[in-house]
Short mmCIF file of C-alpha atoms and ligand atoms in Angstrom, two decimals:
data_model
loop_
_atom_site.label_atom_id
_atom_site.label_comp_id
_atom_site.label_asym_id
_atom_site.label_seq_id
_atom_site.Cartn_x
_atom_site.Cartn_y
_atom_site.Cartn_z
CA MET A 1 84.81 90.69 124.65
CA ASN A 2 86.29 94.17 124.31
CA ASP A 3 89.90 95.02 124.82
CA VAL A 4 91.42 98.38 125.54
CA ASP A 5 94.84 97.62 126.93
CA GLY A 6 97.97 97.76 124.79
CA ASN A 7 100.21 95.31 126.64
CA PHE A 8 97.72 92.62 127.54
CA THR A 9 96.32 92.67 124.02
CA GLY A 10 99.72 92.03 122.47
CA THR A 11 98.97 88.41 123.30
CA VAL A 12 95.27 88.65 122.48
CA ARG A 13 95.98 90.34 119.13
CA LYS A 14 98.44 87.60 118.18
CA GLN A 15 95.99 84.87 119.14
CA LEU A 16 93.35 86.53 116.97
CA GLY A 17 95.73 86.89 114.05
CA LEU A 18 95.44 90.70 114.05
CA THR A 19 98.60 92.46 112.89
CA PHE A 20 100.06 95.59 114.51
CA GLN A 21 102.01 97.06 111.60
CA GLY A 22 104.12 100.18 111.95
CA GLU A 23 107.38 101.32 113.45
CA THR A 24 109.14 102.13 116.72
CA ARG A 25 110.85 105.53 116.66
CA GLU A 26 114.32 105.73 118.15
CA ASP A 27 114.59 109.47 117.36
CA PHE A 28 112.06 110.36 120.05
CA TYR A 29 113.62 108.23 122.80
CA ILE A 30 112.76 109.84 126.14
CA VAL A 31 112.97 109.35 129.89
CA THR A 32 109.62 110.12 131.48
CA GLY A 33 108.04 109.81 134.91
CA ASP A 34 106.70 111.69 137.91
CA ILE A 35 108.93 113.72 140.18
CA ARG A 36 108.63 116.07 143.14
CA LEU A 37 110.77 119.20 142.99
CA THR A 38 110.64 122.94 143.73
CA GLY A 39 112.37 125.96 142.26
CA PRO A 40 111.79 129.73 142.22
CA CYS A 41 110.90 129.87 138.50
CA LEU A 42 108.56 126.87 138.62
CA ASP A 43 104.95 127.70 139.38
CA GLY A 44 102.45 124.88 139.55
CA VAL A 45 100.12 126.59 137.08
CA HIS A 46 102.06 126.48 133.82
CA TRP A 47 103.55 123.67 131.76
CA HIS A 48 107.27 124.48 131.60
CA ARG A 49 109.58 123.51 128.76
CA PHE A 50 113.30 124.16 128.49
CA GLY A 51 115.27 123.66 125.24
CA THR A 52 113.96 122.72 121.79
CA PHE A 53 112.92 119.48 120.15
CA SER A 54 115.79 119.66 117.66
CA GLY A 55 118.29 119.51 120.55
CA ARG A 56 117.93 118.74 124.23
CA VAL A 57 114.56 119.40 125.77
CA ILE A 58 112.97 118.85 129.15
CA SER A 59 109.33 119.26 130.01
CA LEU A 60 107.74 119.72 133.43
CA ARG A 61 103.96 119.55 133.61
CA PRO A 62 102.51 120.23 137.06
CA THR A 63 100.42 117.42 138.51
CA ASP A 64 99.00 117.70 142.00
CA GLU A 65 97.88 114.07 141.80
CA ILE A 66 101.28 113.19 143.30
CA ALA A 67 101.79 116.11 145.65
CA GLU A 68 101.65 119.90 145.61
CA ASP A 69 105.22 119.93 144.24
CA GLY A 70 104.51 117.09 141.76
CA TRP A 71 105.52 117.17 138.08
CA GLN A 72 105.20 114.83 135.14
CA PHE A 73 108.55 115.17 133.38
CA PHE A 74 110.33 114.06 130.25
CA ILE A 75 113.90 114.41 129.02
CA LEU A 76 114.84 114.13 125.33
CA GLY A 77 118.11 114.74 123.50
CA PRO A 78 119.93 112.98 120.65
CA ASP A 79 123.27 113.44 122.45
CA LEU A 80 121.97 112.04 125.76
CA ASP A 81 122.37 108.42 126.84
CA ILE A 82 118.67 108.01 127.62
CA GLY A 83 118.97 104.34 128.62
CA LYS A 84 121.65 105.21 131.20
CA ILE A 85 119.82 108.27 132.54
CA ALA A 86 116.63 106.25 133.03
CA GLN A 87 118.53 103.85 135.32
CA SER A 88 119.90 106.55 137.62
CA GLU A 89 118.02 108.91 139.94
CA GLU A 90 121.18 110.99 140.25
CA LEU A 91 121.56 111.40 136.46
CA ILE A 92 117.90 112.37 136.13
CA PHE A 93 118.29 115.12 138.75
CA GLU A 94 121.57 116.23 137.17
CA THR A 95 120.11 116.43 133.64
CA LEU A 96 117.03 118.34 134.77
CA ALA A 97 119.14 120.75 136.84
CA SER A 98 121.50 121.38 133.90
CA MET A 99 118.60 122.60 131.74
CA ILE A 100 116.89 124.89 134.28
CA ASP A 101 118.42 128.32 134.85
CA THR A 102 117.61 128.67 138.54
CA GLU A 103 118.41 126.42 141.46
CA ILE A 104 115.98 123.58 142.03
CA THR A 105 115.50 121.26 144.98
CA PHE A 106 114.63 117.61 144.35
CA HIS A 107 112.37 115.85 146.81
CA GLU A 108 111.44 112.51 145.27
CA LEU A 109 111.51 110.53 142.05
CA VAL A 110 108.10 108.83 142.16
CA TRP A 111 108.47 106.59 139.09
CA VAL A 112 110.44 106.59 135.87
CA THR A 113 110.50 104.75 132.56
CA GLU A 114 112.07 104.90 129.11
CA TYR A 115 109.69 105.54 126.22
CA ARG A 116 109.89 105.33 122.43
CA PRO A 117 106.80 106.14 120.34
CA ASN A 118 105.28 103.19 118.58
CA LEU A 119 103.35 104.18 115.46
CA ARG A 120 101.17 101.17 114.81
CA MET A 121 97.63 100.00 114.21
CA VAL A 122 95.71 96.79 113.76
CA ASN A 123 94.65 95.59 110.31
CA LYS A 124 91.09 95.10 111.60
CA PHE A 125 89.30 96.29 114.73
CA SER A 126 87.54 93.01 115.43
CA LYS A 127 87.70 89.31 114.91
CA GLY A 128 84.62 87.23 115.66
CA ARG A 129 83.33 88.24 119.06
CA VAL A 130 86.48 90.14 120.05
CA PHE A 131 86.79 93.90 119.50
CA VAL A 132 89.90 96.00 120.03
CA ALA A 133 89.73 99.70 120.91
CA GLY A 134 91.97 102.48 122.17
CA ASP A 135 95.68 101.74 122.58
CA ALA A 136 95.00 98.06 121.97
CA ALA A 137 94.05 98.99 118.40
CA HIS A 138 96.36 101.92 117.69
CA VAL A 139 99.38 103.62 119.23
CA HIS A 140 100.98 106.81 118.01
CA SER A 141 103.23 109.71 118.76
CA PRO A 142 102.35 111.69 121.89
CA THR A 143 103.11 114.90 119.96
CA SER A 144 99.49 115.60 119.07
CA GLY A 145 97.45 114.43 122.05
CA GLN A 146 95.07 112.31 119.97
CA GLY A 147 95.31 109.00 121.85
CA LEU A 148 92.74 109.29 124.58
CA ASN A 149 90.08 110.95 122.43
CA SER A 150 90.56 108.41 119.64
CA GLY A 151 90.07 105.60 122.15
CA VAL A 152 86.90 107.20 123.50
CA GLN A 153 85.61 107.64 119.94
CA ASP A 154 86.28 103.94 119.27
CA ALA A 155 84.26 103.03 122.36
CA PHE A 156 81.37 105.33 121.40
CA ASN A 157 81.29 103.97 117.87
CA LEU A 158 81.19 100.38 119.11
CA GLY A 159 79.03 100.76 122.25
CA TRP A 160 75.64 101.48 120.72
CA LYS A 161 76.11 98.89 118.00
CA LEU A 162 76.98 96.20 120.55
CA ALA A 163 73.94 97.15 122.64
CA LEU A 164 71.54 96.87 119.69
CA VAL A 165 72.95 93.52 118.54
CA GLU A 166 73.03 92.12 122.07
CA LYS A 167 69.35 93.11 122.51
CA ARG A 168 68.63 91.44 119.16
CA LEU A 169 67.32 94.72 117.75
CA ALA A 170 69.97 94.77 115.02
CA HIS A 171 71.69 92.16 112.85
CA LYS A 172 75.24 91.28 113.91
CA SER A 173 76.54 92.63 110.59
CA LEU A 174 76.08 96.09 112.16
CA LEU A 175 79.18 95.27 114.24
CA GLU A 176 81.29 95.03 111.09
CA THR A 177 80.78 98.76 110.58
CA TYR A 178 82.84 99.39 113.74
CA SER A 179 85.97 98.35 111.89
CA THR A 180 84.99 99.86 108.54
CA GLU A 181 84.18 103.24 110.10
CA ARG A 182 87.14 103.46 112.50
CA PHE A 183 89.92 101.99 110.34
CA PRO A 184 90.20 104.91 107.86
CA VAL A 185 89.93 107.50 110.65
CA ILE A 186 92.72 105.95 112.70
CA SER A 187 94.83 105.40 109.63
CA ASP A 188 94.51 109.10 108.71
CA MET A 189 95.14 110.11 112.33
CA LEU A 190 98.41 108.14 112.29
CA GLU A 191 99.45 109.97 109.14
CA VAL A 192 98.68 113.39 110.66
CA THR A 193 100.36 112.70 114.02
CA THR A 194 103.42 111.10 112.41
CA SER A 195 103.92 114.08 110.15
CA ILE A 196 103.77 116.39 113.20
CA LEU A 197 106.31 114.17 114.98
CA ASN A 198 108.61 114.20 111.93
CA ASN A 199 108.43 117.97 111.77
CA ALA A 200 109.15 118.34 115.50
CA VAL A 201 112.19 116.05 115.28
CA LYS A 202 113.49 117.68 112.09
CA THR A 203 112.95 121.35 112.84
CA GLY A 204 112.41 121.45 116.60
CA SER A 205 109.13 123.25 115.96
CA THR A 206 105.97 122.40 117.85
CA ALA A 207 103.88 124.62 115.58
CA GLY A 208 101.99 121.63 114.14
CA TRP A 209 100.52 120.92 117.57
CA ALA A 210 98.30 123.98 117.23
CA ASN A 211 96.79 122.65 113.98
CA THR A 212 93.01 122.86 114.37
CA ILE A 213 92.67 119.46 112.68
CA LEU A 214 93.73 118.07 116.07
CA PHE A 215 90.52 119.41 117.65
CA MET A 216 88.94 116.36 115.94
CA LEU A 217 85.72 118.23 115.10
CA GLY A 218 86.03 117.56 111.36
CA ILE A 219 86.50 113.77 111.56
CA HIS A 220 83.86 112.04 109.47
CA CYS A 221 82.61 108.75 108.04
CA HIS A 222 80.78 110.04 104.94
CA PHE A 223 81.76 106.79 103.23
CA SER A 224 79.98 104.52 105.72
CA SER A 225 77.43 102.02 104.40
CA ILE A 226 75.06 102.80 107.30
CA VAL A 227 74.77 106.56 106.78
CA LEU A 228 72.30 108.05 104.32
CA ASP A 229 72.39 111.52 102.80
CA GLU A 230 69.89 112.58 100.18
CA PHE A 231 71.16 116.14 99.97
CA ALA A 232 74.90 115.51 99.55
CA THR A 233 76.45 116.05 96.16
CA PRO A 234 78.35 113.16 94.52
CA THR A 235 81.74 112.41 96.07
CA GLU A 236 83.81 112.95 92.92
CA GLY A 237 86.62 115.41 93.52
CA LYS A 238 86.02 115.62 97.26
CA PRO A 239 88.97 115.23 99.64
CA THR A 240 89.31 111.61 100.67
CA SER A 241 90.87 112.13 104.11
CA THR A 242 88.61 111.41 107.06
CA TYR A 243 90.70 113.72 109.25
CA MET A 244 89.57 117.20 108.25
CA VAL A 245 89.55 120.67 109.76
CA LEU A 246 85.98 121.54 110.77
CA ASP A 247 84.19 123.26 107.87
CA GLU A 248 81.07 124.93 109.21
CA THR A 249 79.81 125.66 105.70
CA HIS A 250 79.42 121.98 104.91
CA LEU A 251 77.45 119.29 106.76
CA GLU A 252 76.44 115.84 105.67
CA ALA A 253 75.66 112.37 106.98
CA GLY A 254 78.78 110.94 108.62
CA ASP A 255 79.81 114.29 110.14
CA ARG A 256 79.82 115.03 113.85
CA ALA A 257 76.43 116.52 114.78
CA PRO A 258 76.87 120.15 115.87
CA ASP A 259 75.32 121.76 118.93
CA ALA A 260 72.87 124.67 118.94
CA PRO A 261 71.98 126.79 121.98
CA LYS A 262 68.90 128.76 123.05
CA LEU A 263 66.14 126.50 121.75
CA LEU A 264 62.79 127.32 123.30
CA HIS A 265 61.00 124.21 124.50
CA VAL A 266 57.28 124.69 123.72
CA TYR A 267 55.87 121.14 123.79
CA PRO A 268 54.89 119.03 125.76
CA ARG A 269 55.51 121.67 128.40
CA LYS A 270 57.13 125.04 128.32
CA SER A 271 60.48 125.28 129.99
CA ASP A 272 63.79 127.03 129.87
CA MET A 273 66.00 127.25 126.82
CA MET A 274 67.67 124.01 125.75
CA THR A 275 70.70 123.04 123.70
CA LEU A 276 70.72 120.20 121.19
CA PHE A 277 73.58 118.54 123.07
CA SER A 278 71.35 118.35 126.14
CA LEU A 279 69.06 116.07 124.09
CA TYR A 280 71.61 113.75 122.50
CA ARG A 281 72.44 110.61 124.47
CA PRO A 282 74.64 107.56 123.72
CA TRP A 283 71.74 105.10 124.12
CA TYR A 284 69.23 106.39 121.56
CA HIS A 285 68.93 108.06 118.17
CA THR A 286 67.58 111.61 118.05
CA VAL A 287 65.64 112.68 114.99
CA LEU A 288 65.48 116.41 114.22
CA VAL A 289 62.71 117.51 111.90
CA PHE A 290 63.32 121.02 110.59
CA ALA A 291 60.02 122.21 109.17
CA PRO A 292 58.72 125.60 108.02
CA SER A 293 55.68 125.09 110.26
CA PRO A 294 54.34 122.45 112.72
CA ALA A 295 51.74 121.49 110.10
CA ASP A 296 54.51 120.62 107.62
CA ALA A 297 56.06 118.26 110.16
CA THR A 298 52.84 116.47 111.07
CA PRO A 299 52.75 113.90 108.22
CA ILE A 300 56.33 112.85 108.92
CA LEU A 301 55.76 112.56 112.62
CA ALA A 302 52.59 110.57 112.07
CA ARG A 303 54.27 108.03 109.78
CA ALA A 304 57.79 107.57 111.00
CA ILE A 305 58.78 109.05 114.32
CA ARG A 306 57.44 109.50 117.81
CA GLN A 307 57.39 113.19 118.63
CA ASP A 308 58.90 113.96 122.03
CA LEU A 309 59.62 117.65 121.90
CA VAL A 310 58.83 120.76 119.92
CA LEU A 311 61.56 123.38 120.04
CA VAL A 312 61.51 126.87 118.58
CA ASP A 313 64.84 128.05 117.22
CA GLN A 314 64.13 131.73 117.90
CA GLU A 315 67.61 132.98 117.10
CA GLY A 316 68.30 130.55 114.25
CA HIS A 317 71.24 128.77 115.91
CA ALA A 318 70.11 125.26 114.93
CA TYR A 319 69.11 126.35 111.40
CA SER A 320 72.52 127.91 111.00
CA ALA A 321 74.55 125.01 112.46
CA TYR A 322 72.63 122.41 110.42
CA LEU A 323 72.65 124.60 107.28
CA VAL A 324 68.88 124.54 106.82
CA GLU A 325 67.01 127.32 104.94
CA SER A 326 64.06 128.80 106.84
CA ASN A 327 61.49 127.44 104.34
CA GLN A 328 63.20 124.07 103.93
CA MET A 329 62.10 120.64 105.12
CA LYS A 330 65.11 118.64 106.30
CA ILE A 331 65.33 115.67 108.64
CA PHE A 332 68.45 114.62 110.53
CA ALA A 333 68.92 111.34 112.40
CA ILE A 334 71.64 111.71 115.03
CA ARG A 335 73.23 108.42 116.04
CA PRO A 336 73.90 107.55 119.68
CA ASP A 337 77.62 108.26 119.11
CA GLY A 338 76.87 111.84 118.03
CA VAL A 339 77.41 111.21 114.32
CA ILE A 340 74.80 112.35 111.79
CA GLY A 341 73.37 109.07 110.50
CA ALA A 342 70.93 110.54 107.99
CA VAL A 343 70.01 113.77 106.24
CA VAL A 344 66.79 113.14 104.35
CA HIS A 345 63.59 114.65 102.94
CA GLY A 346 60.67 112.65 104.30
CA SER A 347 59.28 109.78 106.35
CA GLU A 348 60.06 107.05 103.79
CA ASP A 349 63.70 108.14 103.80
CA VAL A 350 63.77 108.05 107.59
CA LYS A 351 62.56 104.45 107.44
CA LYS A 352 65.15 103.70 104.77
CA TYR A 353 67.88 104.93 107.10
CA PHE A 354 66.64 102.99 110.12
CA SER A 355 66.31 99.82 108.05
CA LYS A 356 70.11 99.97 107.69
CA ILE A 357 70.38 99.76 111.48
CA PHE A 358 67.44 97.81 112.93
CA TRP A 359 65.90 94.40 112.14
CA GLU A 360 62.40 95.83 112.08
CA VAL A 361 61.39 99.37 111.20
C1 LIG B 401 103.56 109.91 128.15
C2 LIG B 401 102.20 109.86 127.50
C3 LIG B 401 101.51 111.05 127.26
C4 LIG B 401 100.25 111.03 126.65
N1 LIG B 401 99.59 112.20 126.43
C5 LIG B 401 98.37 112.18 125.86
C6 LIG B 401 97.65 113.40 125.63
O1 LIG B 401 98.12 114.49 125.94
N2 LIG B 401 96.42 113.31 125.05
C7 LIG B 401 95.87 112.11 124.68
O2 LIG B 401 94.75 112.08 124.14
N3 LIG B 401 96.53 110.96 124.89
C8 LIG B 401 97.76 110.96 125.47
N4 LIG B 401 98.42 109.80 125.68
C9 LIG B 401 97.80 108.55 125.24
C10 LIG B 401 96.70 108.10 126.17
O3 LIG B 401 97.19 108.04 127.50
C11 LIG B 401 96.24 106.71 125.72
O4 LIG B 401 95.91 106.76 124.34
C12 LIG B 401 95.01 106.26 126.50
O5 LIG B 401 95.28 106.23 127.88
C13 LIG B 401 94.61 104.87 126.02
O6 LIG B 401 93.51 104.44 126.76
P1 LIG B 401 93.14 102.92 126.78
O7 LIG B 401 91.91 102.83 127.64
O8 LIG B 401 93.07 102.39 125.40
O9 LIG B 401 94.37 102.16 127.47
P2 LIG B 401 94.95 102.36 128.94
O10 LIG B 401 94.78 103.76 129.42
O11 LIG B 401 96.33 101.79 128.87
O12 LIG B 401 94.00 101.45 129.84
C14 LIG B 401 94.10 100.04 129.86
C15 LIG B 401 93.76 99.55 131.26
O13 LIG B 401 93.73 98.11 131.24
C16 LIG B 401 94.34 97.64 132.44
N5 LIG B 401 94.80 96.25 132.21
C17 LIG B 401 95.94 95.83 131.63
N6 LIG B 401 96.00 94.49 131.59
C18 LIG B 401 94.87 94.04 132.16
C19 LIG B 401 94.35 92.74 132.42
N7 LIG B 401 95.01 91.63 132.08
N8 LIG B 401 93.15 92.66 133.03
C20 LIG B 401 92.46 93.78 133.38
N9 LIG B 401 92.91 95.03 133.15
C21 LIG B 401 94.10 95.16 132.55
C22 LIG B 401 95.48 98.63 132.66
O14 LIG B 401 95.89 98.63 134.01
C23 LIG B 401 94.82 99.96 132.28
O15 LIG B 401 94.17 100.56 133.37
C24 LIG B 401 99.68 109.79 126.29
C25 LIG B 401 100.36 108.59 126.54
C26 LIG B 401 101.62 108.63 127.14
C27 LIG B 401 102.32 107.32 127.43
#
């Protein structure tokens, strides 16, 4: 059983004995909802904000899902009686109008609710046969836009492991790595997003929202027991956070596998240029063998891996993204969730990696 709904899983979490430690923030108490309105300064292309986060602020984000004049709005202000405003259509219109310089015409309040950020996460992402993911496992400040992507990453991390265990291709202990890999990442994400929320509330600045760490491209699980890296240097002195800004000069097992464009497909048939991302899929591993020549790759392919494609990296994009020297032999196993599972030297090491995942190799 998987669960990805925050409210329903309140009950499920309790029944499982999973905790949901954290806090509810009263200092970011807002009224939010969908509204239809028009005004001369309000185009439906831009996200409009009036005021600052240290005082009163309103936000109007266009959404044509409701209607052409539809907006997703929120109102925030320490001096506002948010609870009272949320109960009254008239007060909502009045507050919005008071913050916008030009005249606006209200057409409809579609729905409205009060909202306080909950900053919480479970102590474990699974119990027995039940797995929690997305908002059911972690909730956080909306100030950094990390919620949806984190939930999707949970699902990708869990999906391929569940499939292998269900097909009896992997031992059920593989499922334990869902919690061990995701827990530190979500814990670090909560720290990052809470610090951005604190800064927004304290200074009114939204500068932290542009932090490139929020692109999520540097998130890693170097520490995982099911990744294998024979090139990485010992971990001593390395930063321990799993939430990092992408560093293109460093790549190891547990990192997100990068893309590379313009790869010439020369075997089994010639075709157009390909990208690595066009090869990666969530239902299989992809093994990349970087070899100085096809002859160098042959022994590895004969012993460990079925060869599906030969690609020529004419412009060096893959060599550059995967930090491989032109005369170097380096093998990467890319997991179904797009994480680099292994960076190794030869066929025995490839088997060593896959023996961490599968029953039989
Ligand atoms: C105001 C606001 C702004 C946000 N902005 C962003 C943003 O900019 N970027 C971002 O990444 N994230 C944002 N988020 C967070 C993001 O929306 C959530 O993290 C994400 O939707 C969580 O997805 P989920 O699948 O875990 O849960 P949900 O999206 O809540 O999905 C759970 C589903 O389960 C259904 N369900 C509930 N009970 C049952 C039941 N008993 N049986 C069957 N189905 C049930 C629900 O109807 C729902 O469809 C925002 C959230 C809010 C509230």
